[in-house]
PDB file of C-alpha atoms in Angstrom:
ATOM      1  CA  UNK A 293      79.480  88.177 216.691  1.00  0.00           C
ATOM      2  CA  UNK A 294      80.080  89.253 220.460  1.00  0.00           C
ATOM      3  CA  UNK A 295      80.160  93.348 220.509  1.00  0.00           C
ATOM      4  CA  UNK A 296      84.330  93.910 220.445  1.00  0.00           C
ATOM      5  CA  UNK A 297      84.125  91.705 217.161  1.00  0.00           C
ATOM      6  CA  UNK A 298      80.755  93.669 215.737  1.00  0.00           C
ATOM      7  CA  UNK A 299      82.858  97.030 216.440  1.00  0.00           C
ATOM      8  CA  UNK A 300      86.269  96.093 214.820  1.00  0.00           C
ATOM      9  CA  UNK A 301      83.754  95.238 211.680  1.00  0.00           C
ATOM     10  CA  UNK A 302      82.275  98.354 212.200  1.00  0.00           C
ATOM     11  CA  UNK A 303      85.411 100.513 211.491  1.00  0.00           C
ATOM     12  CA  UNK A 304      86.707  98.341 208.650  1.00  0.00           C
ATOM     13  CA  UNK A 305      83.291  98.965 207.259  1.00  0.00           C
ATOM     14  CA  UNK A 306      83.794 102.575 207.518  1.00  0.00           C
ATOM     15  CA  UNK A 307      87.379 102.612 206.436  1.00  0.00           C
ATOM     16  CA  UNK A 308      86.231 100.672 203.234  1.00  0.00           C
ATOM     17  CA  UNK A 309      83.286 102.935 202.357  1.00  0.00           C
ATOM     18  CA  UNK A 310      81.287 100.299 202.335  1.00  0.00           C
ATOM     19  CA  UNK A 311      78.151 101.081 203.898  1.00  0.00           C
ATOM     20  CA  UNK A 312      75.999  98.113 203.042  1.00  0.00           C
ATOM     21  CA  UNK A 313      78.672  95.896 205.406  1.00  0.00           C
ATOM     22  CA  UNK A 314      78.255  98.488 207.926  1.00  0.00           C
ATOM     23  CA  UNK A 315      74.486  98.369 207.655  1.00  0.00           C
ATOM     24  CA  UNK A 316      74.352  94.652 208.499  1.00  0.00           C
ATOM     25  CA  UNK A 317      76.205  95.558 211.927  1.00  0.00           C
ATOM     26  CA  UNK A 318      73.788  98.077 213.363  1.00  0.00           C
ATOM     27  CA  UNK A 319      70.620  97.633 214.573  1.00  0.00           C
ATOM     28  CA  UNK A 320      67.805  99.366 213.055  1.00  0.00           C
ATOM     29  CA  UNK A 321      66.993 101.750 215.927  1.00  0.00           C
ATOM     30  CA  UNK A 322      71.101 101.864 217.020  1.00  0.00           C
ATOM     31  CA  UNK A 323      71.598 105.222 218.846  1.00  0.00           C
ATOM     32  CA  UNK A 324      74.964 106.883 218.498  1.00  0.00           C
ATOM     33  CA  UNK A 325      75.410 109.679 221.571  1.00  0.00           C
ATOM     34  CA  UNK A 326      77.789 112.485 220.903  1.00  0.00           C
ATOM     35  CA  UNK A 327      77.964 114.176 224.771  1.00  0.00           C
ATOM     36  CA  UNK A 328      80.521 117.061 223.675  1.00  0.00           C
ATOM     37  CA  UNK A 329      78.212 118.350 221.006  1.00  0.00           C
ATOM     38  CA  UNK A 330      75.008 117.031 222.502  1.00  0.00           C
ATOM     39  CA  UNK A 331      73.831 115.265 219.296  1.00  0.00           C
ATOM     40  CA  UNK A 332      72.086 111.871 218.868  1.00  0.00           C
ATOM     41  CA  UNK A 333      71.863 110.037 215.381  1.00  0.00           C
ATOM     42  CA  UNK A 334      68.857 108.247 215.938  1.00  0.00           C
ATOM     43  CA  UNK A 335      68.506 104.834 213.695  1.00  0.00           C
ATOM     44  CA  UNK A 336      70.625 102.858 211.400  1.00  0.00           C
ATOM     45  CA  UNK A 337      69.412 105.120 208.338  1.00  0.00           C
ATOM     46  CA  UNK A 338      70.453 108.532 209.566  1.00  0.00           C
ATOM     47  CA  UNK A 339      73.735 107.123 211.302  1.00  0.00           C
ATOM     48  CA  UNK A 340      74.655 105.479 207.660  1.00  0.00           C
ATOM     49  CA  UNK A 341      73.592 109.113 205.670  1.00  0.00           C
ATOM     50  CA  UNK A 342      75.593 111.155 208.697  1.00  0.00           C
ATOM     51  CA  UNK A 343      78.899 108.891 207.911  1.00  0.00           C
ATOM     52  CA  UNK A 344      78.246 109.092 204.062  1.00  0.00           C
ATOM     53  CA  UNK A 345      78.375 112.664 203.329  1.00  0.00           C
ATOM     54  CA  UNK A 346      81.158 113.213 206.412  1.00  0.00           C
ATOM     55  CA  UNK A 347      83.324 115.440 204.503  1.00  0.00           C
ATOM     56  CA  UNK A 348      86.655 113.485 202.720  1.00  0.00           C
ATOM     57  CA  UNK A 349      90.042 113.267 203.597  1.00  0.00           C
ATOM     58  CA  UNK A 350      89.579 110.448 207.169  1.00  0.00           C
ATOM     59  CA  UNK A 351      90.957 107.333 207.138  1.00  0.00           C
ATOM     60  CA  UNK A 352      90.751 105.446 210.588  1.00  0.00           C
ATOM     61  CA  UNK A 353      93.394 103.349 212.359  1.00  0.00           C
ATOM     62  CA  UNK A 354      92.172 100.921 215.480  1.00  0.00           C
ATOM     63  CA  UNK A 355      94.722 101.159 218.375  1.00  0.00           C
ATOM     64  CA  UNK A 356      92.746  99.396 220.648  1.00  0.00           C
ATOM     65  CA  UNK A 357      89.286  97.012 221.570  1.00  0.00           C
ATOM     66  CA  UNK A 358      88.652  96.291 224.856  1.00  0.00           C
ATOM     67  CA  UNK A 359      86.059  93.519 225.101  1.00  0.00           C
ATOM     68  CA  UNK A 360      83.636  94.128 228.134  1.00  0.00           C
ATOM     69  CA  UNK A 361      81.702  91.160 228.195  1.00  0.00           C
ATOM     70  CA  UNK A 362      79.935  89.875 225.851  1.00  0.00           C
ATOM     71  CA  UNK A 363      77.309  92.784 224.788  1.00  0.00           C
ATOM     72  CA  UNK A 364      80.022  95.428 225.421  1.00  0.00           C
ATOM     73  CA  UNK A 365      83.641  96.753 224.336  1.00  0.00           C
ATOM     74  CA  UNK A 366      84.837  99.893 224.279  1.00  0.00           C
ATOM     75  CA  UNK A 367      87.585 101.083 220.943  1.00  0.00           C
ATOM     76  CA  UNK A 368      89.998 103.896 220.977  1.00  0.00           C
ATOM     77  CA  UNK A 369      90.937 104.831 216.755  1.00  0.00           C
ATOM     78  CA  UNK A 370      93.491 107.282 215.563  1.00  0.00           C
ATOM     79  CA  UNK A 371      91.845 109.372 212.864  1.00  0.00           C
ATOM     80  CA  UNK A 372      94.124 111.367 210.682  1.00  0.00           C
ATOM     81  CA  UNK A 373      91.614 114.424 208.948  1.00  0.00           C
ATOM     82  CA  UNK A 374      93.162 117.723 206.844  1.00  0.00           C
ATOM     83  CA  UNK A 375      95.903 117.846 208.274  1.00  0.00           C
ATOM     84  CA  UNK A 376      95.534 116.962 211.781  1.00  0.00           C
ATOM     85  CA  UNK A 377      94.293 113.977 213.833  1.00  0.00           C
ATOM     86  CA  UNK A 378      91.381 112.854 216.446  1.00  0.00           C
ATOM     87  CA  UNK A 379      91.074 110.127 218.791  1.00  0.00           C
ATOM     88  CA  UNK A 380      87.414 108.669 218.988  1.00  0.00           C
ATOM     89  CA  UNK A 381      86.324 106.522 221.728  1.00  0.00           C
ATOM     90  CA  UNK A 382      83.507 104.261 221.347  1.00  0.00           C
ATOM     91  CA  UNK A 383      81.481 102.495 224.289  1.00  0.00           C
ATOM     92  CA  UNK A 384      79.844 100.045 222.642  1.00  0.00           C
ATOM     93  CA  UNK A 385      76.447  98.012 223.232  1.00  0.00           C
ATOM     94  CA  UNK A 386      75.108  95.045 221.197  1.00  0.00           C
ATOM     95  CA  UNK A 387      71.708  93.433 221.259  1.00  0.00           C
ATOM     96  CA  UNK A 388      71.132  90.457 219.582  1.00  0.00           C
ATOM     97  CA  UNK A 389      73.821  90.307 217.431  1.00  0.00           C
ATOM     98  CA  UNK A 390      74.046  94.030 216.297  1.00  0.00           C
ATOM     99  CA  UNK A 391      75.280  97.324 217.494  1.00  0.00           C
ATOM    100  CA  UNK A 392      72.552  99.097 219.647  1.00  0.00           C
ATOM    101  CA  UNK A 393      74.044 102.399 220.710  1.00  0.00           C
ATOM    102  CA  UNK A 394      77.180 104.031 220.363  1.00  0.00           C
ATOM    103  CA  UNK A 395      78.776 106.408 223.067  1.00  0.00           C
ATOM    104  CA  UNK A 396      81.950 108.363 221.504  1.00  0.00           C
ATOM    105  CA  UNK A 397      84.144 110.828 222.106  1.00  0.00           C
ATOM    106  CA  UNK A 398      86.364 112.799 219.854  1.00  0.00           C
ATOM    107  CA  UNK A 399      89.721 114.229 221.388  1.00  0.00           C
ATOM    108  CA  UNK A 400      91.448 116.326 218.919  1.00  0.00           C
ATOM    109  CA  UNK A 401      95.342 116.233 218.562  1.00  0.00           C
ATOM    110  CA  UNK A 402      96.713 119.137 220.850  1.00  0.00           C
ATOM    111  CA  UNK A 403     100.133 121.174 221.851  1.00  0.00           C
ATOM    112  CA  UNK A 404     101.279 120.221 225.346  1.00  0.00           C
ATOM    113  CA  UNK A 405     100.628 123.078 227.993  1.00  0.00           C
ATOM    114  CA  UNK A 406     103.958 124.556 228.961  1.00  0.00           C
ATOM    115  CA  UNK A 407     103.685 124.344 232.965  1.00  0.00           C
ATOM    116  CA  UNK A 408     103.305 120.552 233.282  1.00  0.00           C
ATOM    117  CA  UNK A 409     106.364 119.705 230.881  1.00  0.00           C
ATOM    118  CA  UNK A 410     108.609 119.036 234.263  1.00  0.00           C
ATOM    119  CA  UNK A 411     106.955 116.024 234.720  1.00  0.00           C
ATOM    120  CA  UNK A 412     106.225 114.471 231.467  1.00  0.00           C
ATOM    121  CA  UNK A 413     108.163 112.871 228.064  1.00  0.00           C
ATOM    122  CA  UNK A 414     107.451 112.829 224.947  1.00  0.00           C
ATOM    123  CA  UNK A 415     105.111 109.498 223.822  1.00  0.00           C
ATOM    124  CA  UNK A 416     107.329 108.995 220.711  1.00  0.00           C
TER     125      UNK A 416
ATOM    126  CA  UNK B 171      90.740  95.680 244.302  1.00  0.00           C
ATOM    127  CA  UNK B 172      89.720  94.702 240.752  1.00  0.00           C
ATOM    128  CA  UNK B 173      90.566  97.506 238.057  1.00  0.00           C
ATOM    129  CA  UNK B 174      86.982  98.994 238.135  1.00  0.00           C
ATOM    130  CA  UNK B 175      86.961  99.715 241.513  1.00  0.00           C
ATOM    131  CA  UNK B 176      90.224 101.159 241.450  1.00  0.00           C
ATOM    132  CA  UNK B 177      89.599 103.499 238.659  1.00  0.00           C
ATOM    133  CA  UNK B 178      86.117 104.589 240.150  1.00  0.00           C
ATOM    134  CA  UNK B 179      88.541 104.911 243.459  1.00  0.00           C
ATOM    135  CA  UNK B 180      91.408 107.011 241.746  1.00  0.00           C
ATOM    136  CA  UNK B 181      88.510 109.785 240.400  1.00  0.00           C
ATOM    137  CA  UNK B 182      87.182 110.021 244.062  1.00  0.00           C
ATOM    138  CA  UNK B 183      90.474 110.462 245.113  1.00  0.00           C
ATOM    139  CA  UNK B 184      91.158 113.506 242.458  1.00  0.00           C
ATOM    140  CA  UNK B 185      87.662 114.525 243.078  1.00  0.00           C
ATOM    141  CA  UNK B 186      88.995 114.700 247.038  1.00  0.00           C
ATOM    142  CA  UNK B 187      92.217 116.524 246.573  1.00  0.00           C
ATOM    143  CA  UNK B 188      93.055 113.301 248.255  1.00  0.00           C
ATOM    144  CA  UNK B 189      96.944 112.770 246.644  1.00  0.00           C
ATOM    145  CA  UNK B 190      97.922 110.179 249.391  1.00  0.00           C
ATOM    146  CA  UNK B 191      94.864 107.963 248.975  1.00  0.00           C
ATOM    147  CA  UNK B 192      95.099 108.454 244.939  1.00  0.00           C
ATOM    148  CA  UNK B 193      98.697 107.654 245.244  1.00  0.00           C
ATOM    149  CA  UNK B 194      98.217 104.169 247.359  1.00  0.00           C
ATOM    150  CA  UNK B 195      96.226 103.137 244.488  1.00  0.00           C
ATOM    151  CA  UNK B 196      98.704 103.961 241.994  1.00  0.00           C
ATOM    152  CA  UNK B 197     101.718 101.632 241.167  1.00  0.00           C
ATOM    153  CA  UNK B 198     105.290 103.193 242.107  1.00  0.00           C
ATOM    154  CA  UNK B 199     105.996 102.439 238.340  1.00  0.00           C
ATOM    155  CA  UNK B 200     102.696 103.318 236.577  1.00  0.00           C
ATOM    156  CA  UNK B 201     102.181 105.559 233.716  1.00  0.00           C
ATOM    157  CA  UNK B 202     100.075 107.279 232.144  1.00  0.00           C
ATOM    158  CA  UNK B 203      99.434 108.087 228.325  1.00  0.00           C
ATOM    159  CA  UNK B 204      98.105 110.872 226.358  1.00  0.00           C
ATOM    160  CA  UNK B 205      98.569 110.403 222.940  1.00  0.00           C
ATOM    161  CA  UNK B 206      96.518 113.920 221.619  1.00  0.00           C
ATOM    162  CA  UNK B 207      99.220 115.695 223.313  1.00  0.00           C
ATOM    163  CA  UNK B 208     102.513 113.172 223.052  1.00  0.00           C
ATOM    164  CA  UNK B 209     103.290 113.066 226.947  1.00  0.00           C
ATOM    165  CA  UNK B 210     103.379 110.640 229.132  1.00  0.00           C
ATOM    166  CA  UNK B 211     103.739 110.743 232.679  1.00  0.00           C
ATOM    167  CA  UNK B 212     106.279 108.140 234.107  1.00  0.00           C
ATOM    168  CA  UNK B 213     106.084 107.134 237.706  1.00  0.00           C
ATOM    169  CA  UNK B 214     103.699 107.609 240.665  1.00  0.00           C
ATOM    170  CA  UNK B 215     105.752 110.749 242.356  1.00  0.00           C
ATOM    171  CA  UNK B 216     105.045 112.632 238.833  1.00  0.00           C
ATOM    172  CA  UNK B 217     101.751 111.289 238.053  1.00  0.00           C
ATOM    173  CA  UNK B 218     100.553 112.863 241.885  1.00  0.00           C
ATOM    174  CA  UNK B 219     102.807 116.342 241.220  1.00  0.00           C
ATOM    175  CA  UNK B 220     101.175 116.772 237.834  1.00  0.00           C
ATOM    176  CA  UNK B 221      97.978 116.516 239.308  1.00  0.00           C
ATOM    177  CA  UNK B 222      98.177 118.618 242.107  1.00  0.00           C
ATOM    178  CA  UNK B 223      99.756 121.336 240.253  1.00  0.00           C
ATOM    179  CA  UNK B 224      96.821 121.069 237.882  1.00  0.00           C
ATOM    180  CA  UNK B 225      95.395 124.384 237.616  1.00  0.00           C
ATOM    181  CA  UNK B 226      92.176 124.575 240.083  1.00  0.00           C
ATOM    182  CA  UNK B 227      88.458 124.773 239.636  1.00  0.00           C
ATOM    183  CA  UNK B 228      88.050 121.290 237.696  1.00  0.00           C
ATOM    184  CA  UNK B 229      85.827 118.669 239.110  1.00  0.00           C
ATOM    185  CA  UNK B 230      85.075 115.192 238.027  1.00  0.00           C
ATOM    186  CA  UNK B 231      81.689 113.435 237.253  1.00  0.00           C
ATOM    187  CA  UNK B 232      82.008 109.774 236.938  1.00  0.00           C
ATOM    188  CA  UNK B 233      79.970 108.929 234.111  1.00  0.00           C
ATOM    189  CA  UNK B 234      80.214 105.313 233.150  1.00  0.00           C
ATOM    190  CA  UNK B 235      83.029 102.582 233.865  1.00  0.00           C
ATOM    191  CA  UNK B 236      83.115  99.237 232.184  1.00  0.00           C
ATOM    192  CA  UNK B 237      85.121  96.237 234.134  1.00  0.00           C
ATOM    193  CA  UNK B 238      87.125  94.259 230.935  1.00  0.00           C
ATOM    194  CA  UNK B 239      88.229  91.564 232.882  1.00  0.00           C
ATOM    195  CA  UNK B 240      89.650  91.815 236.472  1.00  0.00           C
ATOM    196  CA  UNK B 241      93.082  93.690 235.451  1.00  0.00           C
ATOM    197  CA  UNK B 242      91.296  96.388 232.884  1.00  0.00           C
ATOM    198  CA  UNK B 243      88.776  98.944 232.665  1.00  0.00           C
ATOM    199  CA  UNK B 244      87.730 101.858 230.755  1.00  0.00           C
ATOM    200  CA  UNK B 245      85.893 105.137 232.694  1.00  0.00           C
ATOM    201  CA  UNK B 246      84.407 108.067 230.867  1.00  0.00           C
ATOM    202  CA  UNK B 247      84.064 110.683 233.136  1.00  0.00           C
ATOM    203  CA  UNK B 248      82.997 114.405 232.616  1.00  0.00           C
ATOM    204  CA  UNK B 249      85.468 117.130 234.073  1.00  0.00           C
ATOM    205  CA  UNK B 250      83.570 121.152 234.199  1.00  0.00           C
ATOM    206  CA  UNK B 251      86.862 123.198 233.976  1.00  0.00           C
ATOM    207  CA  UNK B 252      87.158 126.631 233.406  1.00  0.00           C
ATOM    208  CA  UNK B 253      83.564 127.387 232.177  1.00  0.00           C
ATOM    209  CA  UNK B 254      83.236 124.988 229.896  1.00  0.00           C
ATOM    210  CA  UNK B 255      83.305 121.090 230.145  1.00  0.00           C
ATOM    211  CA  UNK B 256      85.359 117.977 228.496  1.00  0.00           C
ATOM    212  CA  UNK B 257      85.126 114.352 228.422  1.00  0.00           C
ATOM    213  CA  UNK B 258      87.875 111.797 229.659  1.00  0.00           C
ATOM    214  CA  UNK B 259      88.518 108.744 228.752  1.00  0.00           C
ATOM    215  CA  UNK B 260      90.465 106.532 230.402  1.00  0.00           C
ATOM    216  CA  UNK B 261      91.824 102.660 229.432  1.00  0.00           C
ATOM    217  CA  UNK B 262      93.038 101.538 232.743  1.00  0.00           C
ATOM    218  CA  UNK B 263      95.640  98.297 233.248  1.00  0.00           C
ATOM    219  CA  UNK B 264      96.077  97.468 236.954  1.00  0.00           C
ATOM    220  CA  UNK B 265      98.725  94.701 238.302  1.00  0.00           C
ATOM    221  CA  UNK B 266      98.802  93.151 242.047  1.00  0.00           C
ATOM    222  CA  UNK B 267      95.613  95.362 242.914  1.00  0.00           C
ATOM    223  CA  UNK B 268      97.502  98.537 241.870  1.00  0.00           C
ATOM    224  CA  UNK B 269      97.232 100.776 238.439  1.00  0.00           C
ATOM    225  CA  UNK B 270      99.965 100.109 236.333  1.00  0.00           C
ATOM    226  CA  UNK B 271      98.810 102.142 233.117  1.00  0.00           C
ATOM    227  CA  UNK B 272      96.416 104.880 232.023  1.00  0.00           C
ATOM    228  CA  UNK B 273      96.037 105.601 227.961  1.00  0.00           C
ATOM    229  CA  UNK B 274      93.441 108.714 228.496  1.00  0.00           C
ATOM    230  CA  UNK B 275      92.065 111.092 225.980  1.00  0.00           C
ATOM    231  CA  UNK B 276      90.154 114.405 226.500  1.00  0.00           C
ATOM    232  CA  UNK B 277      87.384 115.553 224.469  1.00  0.00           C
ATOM    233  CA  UNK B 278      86.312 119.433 224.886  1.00  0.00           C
ATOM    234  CA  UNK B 279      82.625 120.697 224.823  1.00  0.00           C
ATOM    235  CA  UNK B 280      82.177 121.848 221.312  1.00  0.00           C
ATOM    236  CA  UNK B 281      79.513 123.359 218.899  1.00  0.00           C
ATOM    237  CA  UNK B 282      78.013 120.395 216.563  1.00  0.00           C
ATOM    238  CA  UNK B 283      78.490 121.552 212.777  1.00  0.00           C
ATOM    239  CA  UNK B 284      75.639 122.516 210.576  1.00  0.00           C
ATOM    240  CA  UNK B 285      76.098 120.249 207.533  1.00  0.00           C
ATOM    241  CA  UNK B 286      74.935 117.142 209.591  1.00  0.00           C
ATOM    242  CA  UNK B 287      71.913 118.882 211.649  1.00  0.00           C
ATOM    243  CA  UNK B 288      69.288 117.206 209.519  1.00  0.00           C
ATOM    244  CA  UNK B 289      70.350 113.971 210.827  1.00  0.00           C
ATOM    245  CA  UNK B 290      71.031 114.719 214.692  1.00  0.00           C
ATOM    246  CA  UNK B 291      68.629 115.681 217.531  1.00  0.00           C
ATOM    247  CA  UNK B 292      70.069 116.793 220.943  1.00  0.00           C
ATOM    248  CA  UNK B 293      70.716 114.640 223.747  1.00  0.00           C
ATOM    249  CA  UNK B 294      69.217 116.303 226.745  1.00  0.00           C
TER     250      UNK B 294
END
């Protein structure tokens, strides 16, 4: 599986709960880099065990996978959670067949500042 | 241009203050998308007004951008604001060497929760 193909399985792993499927994707040292919290989950074990106990209530829904050459893609997901709803993006890397490292950011829904409504419309 | 370039040249241009370089790359029609706020801007005239009338003392740190094919690319860049920090990203479409479409979230600088610390070390 090219990378954009190992990452779609990747989310309908997690979506499932089914963590053995998404173990088979990642590599066993994979590195998944959090820059807006500065955390690192550091190998396949401890990224599984983070996404396991993740408190209940997400469900995720791909809007988009951008393949970036082979070892590459990049995937924006909607994630509705209590109530609300995130955006994660994912930069993706693959080695040999697996997910190596993980780059994501998580962009919360938000209200629309006020002073720059003049020049925008609603997405919806 | 191929949509890399032109993304890496539309944050120089912001980076610049430089609205009439950032708007020749910029199709007359293009838009961009922000779906964790529902807005999107339509055209280049209000894509360049929003942006100027941005409230000052942002800058922009280009951190990675991934070519996906000659007519899309994805940038993350980081964007100190205000004393503290988020992370864009940015899905990029261009057309006829110009952007046509931006879908862009914004992740803010936040504190990492406790219940996952025992599986997370810190980047830098």
């Amino acid at each position: 599986m090219d990378a954009a193909k190992l990452l779609r399985a990747l989310w309908e792993s997690f979506e499932a709960r089914d963590w053995e499927g998404a173990g088979r994707l990642l590599a066993e040292d994979a590195v998944v880099e959090w820059p807006q919290t500065n955390e690192r989950l550091r190998g396949r074990a401890n990224i599984l065990a983070m996404n396991r106990n993740y408190p209940e209530g997400w469900s995720i829904h791909v809007e988009d996978v951008w393949p970036a050459g082979p070892d590459r893609a990049v995937s924006r997901v909607r994630v509705p959670y209590g109530g609300s709803e995130e955006w994660a993006v994912s930069f993706c890397e693959a080695r040999n067949g697996s997910i190596s490292r993980l780059v994501e950011t998580w962009a919360p829904a938000q209200t629309a500042p006020a002073w720059r409504a003049r020049w925008v419309e609603p997405l919806a």
